């Protein structure tokens, strides 16, 4: 069946593939269509879009909800509780003989997430008294449902991409970058967090006076509902229509009747052919999975927890520029593996070291808040923005590289991407668990006053 749209050929610097992988690519075709690529990007944007959209509204939510600035702590705890989703899926998928239908499950989750995004638009201000104290119960319950879908995407959505040409995996990670960029851009248009420092007549103290936003939280969430609807339709077109292009319909090991534990990382290496043993050794495979977790611990756990402490002491504009430029750089960096992909564990470790260095600079700036280096000079803010953008770019680039390298040459690409997704979630969880007590319990990071 020919695609009604023109074919666009993407030049990729793929490493030599094994005979099995080459034959698989020959079956599905070596061309990549623009329409399918676009559908994958939009589908990938659903990965963490819903959760990110709530975080972008915190400047308005904290002003109107009873928890105030303790709300982020509640939301962070709810997101971690949602890790029960990927845990449950992983147990069923790998430790039982029951085969979960991937595409229908993804479609149902997307419809569910779209519906609760619409519900959030109208239910977010609802509060309930709990032990005599008002709490935003509706928001917390909806956040849990959204995070349940988003967290599960790491072990469900990404392995689904194994049936497509490897270039589409890059498109998926570009979409993951859009999951933070789209809410960020809408928030900038909304004008959240804009204020002037005004001197009080009675005390002479400078206090922030916030400008009203261009539209409210309800309208913002309706925009996110529109994007989620678009993404849900995009996945339906991607999987259920010819626009999705050819797919490699290959059963995983569990579906073929093998014992469930034979799909584990250790057993995969035992079952590799002699030629593949030379490339995918125990040390290489588990080192790659460790690097995946280590990179995502920084990307999704450490940096988001302290970025405001590192940027806000310079100015509100510095924080917004760092956030927006980082979100723009993330999907762009997702394209970079098409130009260059490290081939050895050593080179990937070096790149990870560079990313860790810039993450360390951000941690240092946050730890020195409210008086970080260069606070009174223009170059201080520029340096902080540079650190944020480079760290975000490196993390996004490495996440895409690791997924490609883990999958390359493997007979069971779906299982490889599944374990890559598991370690992405594990790393993110560990990073968040480390930072939560440091920020919210021990108070090691001090917020800078809005006006001084």
mmCIF file of C-alpha atoms in Angstrom, residues 54-260:
data_model
loop_
_atom_site.group_PDB
_atom_site.id
_atom_site.type_symbol
_atom_site.label_atom_id
_atom_site.label_comp_id
_atom_site.label_asym_id
_atom_site.label_seq_id
_atom_site.Cartn_x
_atom_site.Cartn_y
_atom_site.Cartn_z
ATOM 1 C CA UNK A 54 -0.283 21.994 36.210
ATOM 2 C CA UNK A 55 3.261 22.950 37.215
ATOM 3 C CA UNK A 56 3.196 25.875 34.772
ATOM 4 C CA UNK A 57 0.062 27.207 36.479
ATOM 5 C CA UNK A 58 1.564 27.206 39.976
ATOM 6 C CA UNK A 59 1.987 31.027 40.121
ATOM 7 C CA UNK A 60 -1.808 31.354 39.801
ATOM 8 C CA UNK A 61 -2.811 28.225 41.715
ATOM 9 C CA UNK A 62 -0.741 29.123 44.776
ATOM 10 C CA UNK A 63 -2.437 32.525 44.940
ATOM 11 C CA UNK A 64 -5.961 31.096 44.857
ATOM 12 C CA UNK A 65 -5.827 27.709 46.612
ATOM 13 C CA UNK A 66 -5.636 27.174 50.405
ATOM 14 C CA UNK A 67 -2.294 25.300 50.376
ATOM 15 C CA UNK A 68 -0.426 28.376 49.104
ATOM 16 C CA UNK A 69 3.241 27.730 48.305
ATOM 17 C CA UNK A 70 3.094 24.349 50.049
ATOM 18 C CA UNK A 71 1.003 23.133 47.100
ATOM 19 C CA UNK A 72 4.091 22.028 45.070
ATOM 20 C CA UNK A 73 5.065 19.685 47.917
ATOM 21 C CA UNK A 74 1.637 18.039 47.837
ATOM 22 C CA UNK A 75 1.764 17.742 44.052
ATOM 23 C CA UNK A 76 5.262 16.233 44.141
ATOM 24 C CA UNK A 77 4.119 13.603 46.637
ATOM 25 C CA UNK A 78 1.091 12.778 44.480
ATOM 26 C CA UNK A 79 3.285 12.342 41.384
ATOM 27 C CA UNK A 80 5.517 9.872 43.233
ATOM 28 C CA UNK A 81 2.473 7.903 44.415
ATOM 29 C CA UNK A 82 1.481 7.593 40.752
ATOM 30 C CA UNK A 83 4.566 5.429 40.156
ATOM 31 C CA UNK A 84 2.302 2.554 41.179
ATOM 32 C CA UNK A 85 1.027 2.698 37.581
ATOM 33 C CA UNK A 86 4.240 1.666 35.782
ATOM 34 C CA UNK A 87 5.005 -0.764 38.650
ATOM 35 C CA UNK A 88 1.682 -2.545 38.166
ATOM 36 C CA UNK A 89 2.069 -2.604 34.381
ATOM 37 C CA UNK A 90 5.628 -3.948 34.637
ATOM 38 C CA UNK A 91 4.565 -6.778 36.952
ATOM 39 C CA UNK A 92 1.692 -7.821 34.688
ATOM 40 C CA UNK A 93 3.755 -7.422 31.516
ATOM 41 C CA UNK A 94 6.884 -9.252 32.625
ATOM 42 C CA UNK A 95 5.836 -11.522 35.485
ATOM 43 C CA UNK A 96 2.688 -13.105 34.058
ATOM 44 C CA UNK A 97 1.580 -14.860 30.901
ATOM 45 C CA UNK A 98 -1.145 -12.271 30.267
ATOM 46 C CA UNK A 99 -0.478 -10.146 27.199
ATOM 47 C CA UNK A 100 -1.674 -6.552 27.494
ATOM 48 C CA UNK A 101 -2.836 -5.192 24.117
ATOM 49 C CA UNK A 102 -0.500 -2.227 23.724
ATOM 50 C CA UNK A 103 -2.229 0.002 21.174
ATOM 51 C CA UNK A 104 -5.768 -0.243 22.640
ATOM 52 C CA UNK A 105 -4.356 0.398 26.116
ATOM 53 C CA UNK A 106 -2.537 3.510 24.900
ATOM 54 C CA UNK A 107 -5.687 4.757 23.163
ATOM 55 C CA UNK A 108 -7.783 4.256 26.297
ATOM 56 C CA UNK A 109 -5.210 6.046 28.472
ATOM 57 C CA UNK A 110 -5.075 8.999 26.066
ATOM 58 C CA UNK A 111 -8.878 9.300 26.009
ATOM 59 C CA UNK A 112 -8.933 9.081 29.813
ATOM 60 C CA UNK A 113 -6.205 11.727 30.202
ATOM 61 C CA UNK A 114 -8.004 14.017 27.743
ATOM 62 C CA UNK A 115 -11.240 13.672 29.704
ATOM 63 C CA UNK A 116 -9.667 14.474 33.075
ATOM 64 C CA UNK A 117 -7.874 17.465 31.521
ATOM 65 C CA UNK A 118 -11.312 18.803 30.580
ATOM 66 C CA UNK A 119 -12.535 18.048 34.112
ATOM 67 C CA UNK A 120 -9.563 19.930 35.583
ATOM 68 C CA UNK A 121 -10.592 23.078 33.724
ATOM 69 C CA UNK A 122 -13.765 23.284 35.828
ATOM 70 C CA UNK A 123 -12.932 21.405 39.047
ATOM 71 C CA UNK A 124 -9.514 22.854 39.983
ATOM 72 C CA UNK A 125 -10.901 25.423 42.513
ATOM 73 C CA UNK A 126 -13.009 22.848 44.399
ATOM 74 C CA UNK A 127 -11.832 22.430 48.000
ATOM 75 C CA UNK A 128 -12.853 19.953 50.709
ATOM 76 C CA UNK A 129 -12.343 20.202 54.469
ATOM 77 C CA UNK A 130 -10.026 17.450 55.688
ATOM 78 C CA UNK A 131 -9.698 17.311 59.499
ATOM 79 C CA UNK A 132 -10.938 20.869 59.651
ATOM 80 C CA UNK A 133 -8.432 22.204 57.099
ATOM 81 C CA UNK A 134 -9.438 23.061 53.526
ATOM 82 C CA UNK A 135 -7.537 21.178 50.820
ATOM 83 C CA UNK A 136 -7.676 21.194 47.020
ATOM 84 C CA UNK A 137 -8.846 17.607 46.884
ATOM 85 C CA UNK A 138 -10.185 17.768 43.324
ATOM 86 C CA UNK A 139 -6.883 19.098 41.978
ATOM 87 C CA UNK A 140 -4.845 16.478 43.867
ATOM 88 C CA UNK A 141 -7.038 13.577 42.682
ATOM 89 C CA UNK A 142 -6.900 14.779 39.070
ATOM 90 C CA UNK A 143 -3.146 15.293 39.346
ATOM 91 C CA UNK A 144 -2.792 11.700 40.537
ATOM 92 C CA UNK A 145 -4.797 10.414 37.563
ATOM 93 C CA UNK A 146 -2.732 12.477 35.126
ATOM 94 C CA UNK A 147 0.567 11.401 36.676
ATOM 95 C CA UNK A 148 -0.606 7.781 36.582
ATOM 96 C CA UNK A 149 -0.935 8.004 32.796
ATOM 97 C CA UNK A 150 2.242 10.057 32.343
ATOM 98 C CA UNK A 151 4.415 7.765 34.466
ATOM 99 C CA UNK A 152 3.078 4.683 32.696
ATOM 100 C CA UNK A 153 4.002 6.240 29.339
ATOM 101 C CA UNK A 154 7.685 5.500 30.035
ATOM 102 C CA UNK A 155 7.068 1.737 30.050
ATOM 103 C CA UNK A 156 4.167 1.634 27.571
ATOM 104 C CA UNK A 157 4.412 4.402 24.965
ATOM 105 C CA UNK A 158 8.141 4.133 24.281
ATOM 106 C CA UNK A 159 8.230 0.327 23.793
ATOM 107 C CA UNK A 160 5.317 0.755 21.373
ATOM 108 C CA UNK A 161 7.687 2.691 19.085
ATOM 109 C CA UNK A 162 9.753 -0.477 18.551
ATOM 110 C CA UNK A 163 7.463 -1.489 15.674
ATOM 111 C CA UNK A 164 8.490 1.598 13.682
ATOM 112 C CA UNK A 165 11.619 2.625 11.802
ATOM 113 C CA UNK A 166 14.332 3.705 14.321
ATOM 114 C CA UNK A 167 14.165 7.308 13.060
ATOM 115 C CA UNK A 168 10.665 7.576 14.516
ATOM 116 C CA UNK A 169 12.097 6.992 17.997
ATOM 117 C CA UNK A 170 13.872 10.337 17.596
ATOM 118 C CA UNK A 171 10.513 11.879 16.677
ATOM 119 C CA UNK A 172 8.992 10.448 19.849
ATOM 120 C CA UNK A 173 11.681 12.056 22.029
ATOM 121 C CA UNK A 174 11.211 15.358 20.206
ATOM 122 C CA UNK A 175 7.564 15.056 21.176
ATOM 123 C CA UNK A 176 8.563 14.422 24.783
ATOM 124 C CA UNK A 177 10.370 17.765 24.658
ATOM 125 C CA UNK A 178 7.181 19.410 23.411
ATOM 126 C CA UNK A 179 5.354 18.098 26.483
ATOM 127 C CA UNK A 180 7.098 20.808 28.479
ATOM 128 C CA UNK A 181 7.457 23.390 25.694
ATOM 129 C CA UNK A 182 3.749 23.649 24.794
ATOM 130 C CA UNK A 183 2.513 24.433 28.361
ATOM 131 C CA UNK A 184 5.456 26.806 28.804
ATOM 132 C CA UNK A 185 4.598 28.824 25.685
ATOM 133 C CA UNK A 186 0.909 28.984 26.584
ATOM 134 C CA UNK A 187 1.893 30.128 30.081
ATOM 135 C CA UNK A 188 4.056 32.899 28.601
ATOM 136 C CA UNK A 189 1.129 34.096 26.490
ATOM 137 C CA UNK A 190 -1.035 33.918 29.601
ATOM 138 C CA UNK A 191 1.397 36.216 31.392
ATOM 139 C CA UNK A 192 1.665 34.369 34.709
ATOM 140 C CA UNK A 193 4.059 35.616 37.373
ATOM 141 C CA UNK A 194 4.451 39.163 35.981
ATOM 142 C CA UNK A 195 4.823 41.801 38.672
ATOM 143 C CA UNK A 196 6.285 45.184 39.588
ATOM 144 C CA UNK A 197 8.021 46.013 42.838
ATOM 145 C CA UNK A 198 6.016 48.686 44.653
ATOM 146 C CA UNK A 199 7.074 50.505 47.814
ATOM 147 C CA UNK A 200 4.500 50.441 50.603
ATOM 148 C CA UNK A 201 3.628 53.871 51.956
ATOM 149 C CA UNK A 202 3.488 52.773 55.585
ATOM 150 C CA UNK A 203 6.583 50.601 55.886
ATOM 151 C CA UNK A 204 8.632 51.644 52.863
ATOM 152 C CA UNK A 205 9.221 47.936 52.064
ATOM 153 C CA UNK A 206 9.248 46.813 48.444
ATOM 154 C CA UNK A 207 6.526 44.238 47.742
ATOM 155 C CA UNK A 208 5.512 42.537 44.484
ATOM 156 C CA UNK A 209 2.342 43.739 42.793
ATOM 157 C CA UNK A 210 1.239 41.108 40.283
ATOM 158 C CA UNK A 211 -0.378 41.927 36.965
ATOM 159 C CA UNK A 212 -3.616 40.111 36.168
ATOM 160 C CA UNK A 213 -3.111 37.247 33.717
ATOM 161 C CA UNK A 214 -4.486 37.563 30.177
ATOM 162 C CA UNK A 215 -6.709 34.521 30.744
ATOM 163 C CA UNK A 216 -7.511 32.350 33.749
ATOM 164 C CA UNK A 217 -6.635 28.811 34.817
ATOM 165 C CA UNK A 218 -9.824 27.406 33.286
ATOM 166 C CA UNK A 219 -8.995 28.787 29.847
ATOM 167 C CA UNK A 220 -5.408 27.512 30.123
ATOM 168 C CA UNK A 221 -6.620 23.990 30.856
ATOM 169 C CA UNK A 222 -9.119 24.139 28.003
ATOM 170 C CA UNK A 223 -6.191 24.923 25.682
ATOM 171 C CA UNK A 224 -4.366 21.874 27.086
ATOM 172 C CA UNK A 225 -7.561 19.854 26.557
ATOM 173 C CA UNK A 226 -7.505 20.922 22.907
ATOM 174 C CA UNK A 227 -3.892 19.782 22.509
ATOM 175 C CA UNK A 228 -4.602 16.459 24.240
ATOM 176 C CA UNK A 229 -7.571 15.935 21.911
ATOM 177 C CA UNK A 230 -5.298 16.580 18.929
ATOM 178 C CA UNK A 231 -2.720 14.130 20.284
ATOM 179 C CA UNK A 232 -5.368 11.462 20.936
ATOM 180 C CA UNK A 233 -6.615 11.753 17.362
ATOM 181 C CA UNK A 234 -3.004 11.696 16.127
ATOM 182 C CA UNK A 235 -2.365 8.350 17.803
ATOM 183 C CA UNK A 236 -5.574 6.938 16.351
ATOM 184 C CA UNK A 237 -4.415 8.010 12.876
ATOM 185 C CA UNK A 238 -0.915 6.714 13.590
ATOM 186 C CA UNK A 239 -1.958 3.205 14.571
ATOM 187 C CA UNK A 240 -5.336 2.574 12.997
ATOM 188 C CA UNK A 241 -4.960 4.185 9.548
ATOM 189 C CA UNK A 242 -2.486 3.931 6.628
ATOM 190 C CA UNK A 243 -1.087 7.348 7.631
ATOM 191 C CA UNK A 244 0.911 5.486 10.286
ATOM 192 C CA UNK A 245 2.920 3.773 7.573
ATOM 193 C CA UNK A 246 4.258 0.185 7.682
ATOM 194 C CA UNK A 247 4.856 -1.431 11.057
ATOM 195 C CA UNK A 248 6.850 -4.421 12.189
ATOM 196 C CA UNK A 249 4.191 -6.565 13.815
ATOM 197 C CA UNK A 250 6.462 -8.704 15.933
ATOM 198 C CA UNK A 251 5.374 -10.563 19.061
ATOM 199 C CA UNK A 252 7.430 -10.257 22.176
ATOM 200 C CA UNK A 253 8.894 -13.228 23.991
ATOM 201 C CA UNK A 254 6.077 -13.538 26.474
ATOM 202 C CA UNK A 255 3.496 -13.635 23.706
ATOM 203 C CA UNK A 256 5.353 -16.483 22.038
ATOM 204 C CA UNK A 257 4.877 -18.685 25.080
ATOM 205 C CA UNK A 258 8.258 -18.335 26.746
ATOM 206 C CA UNK A 259 8.453 -17.998 30.543
ATOM 207 C CA UNK A 260 7.872 -14.370 31.614
#
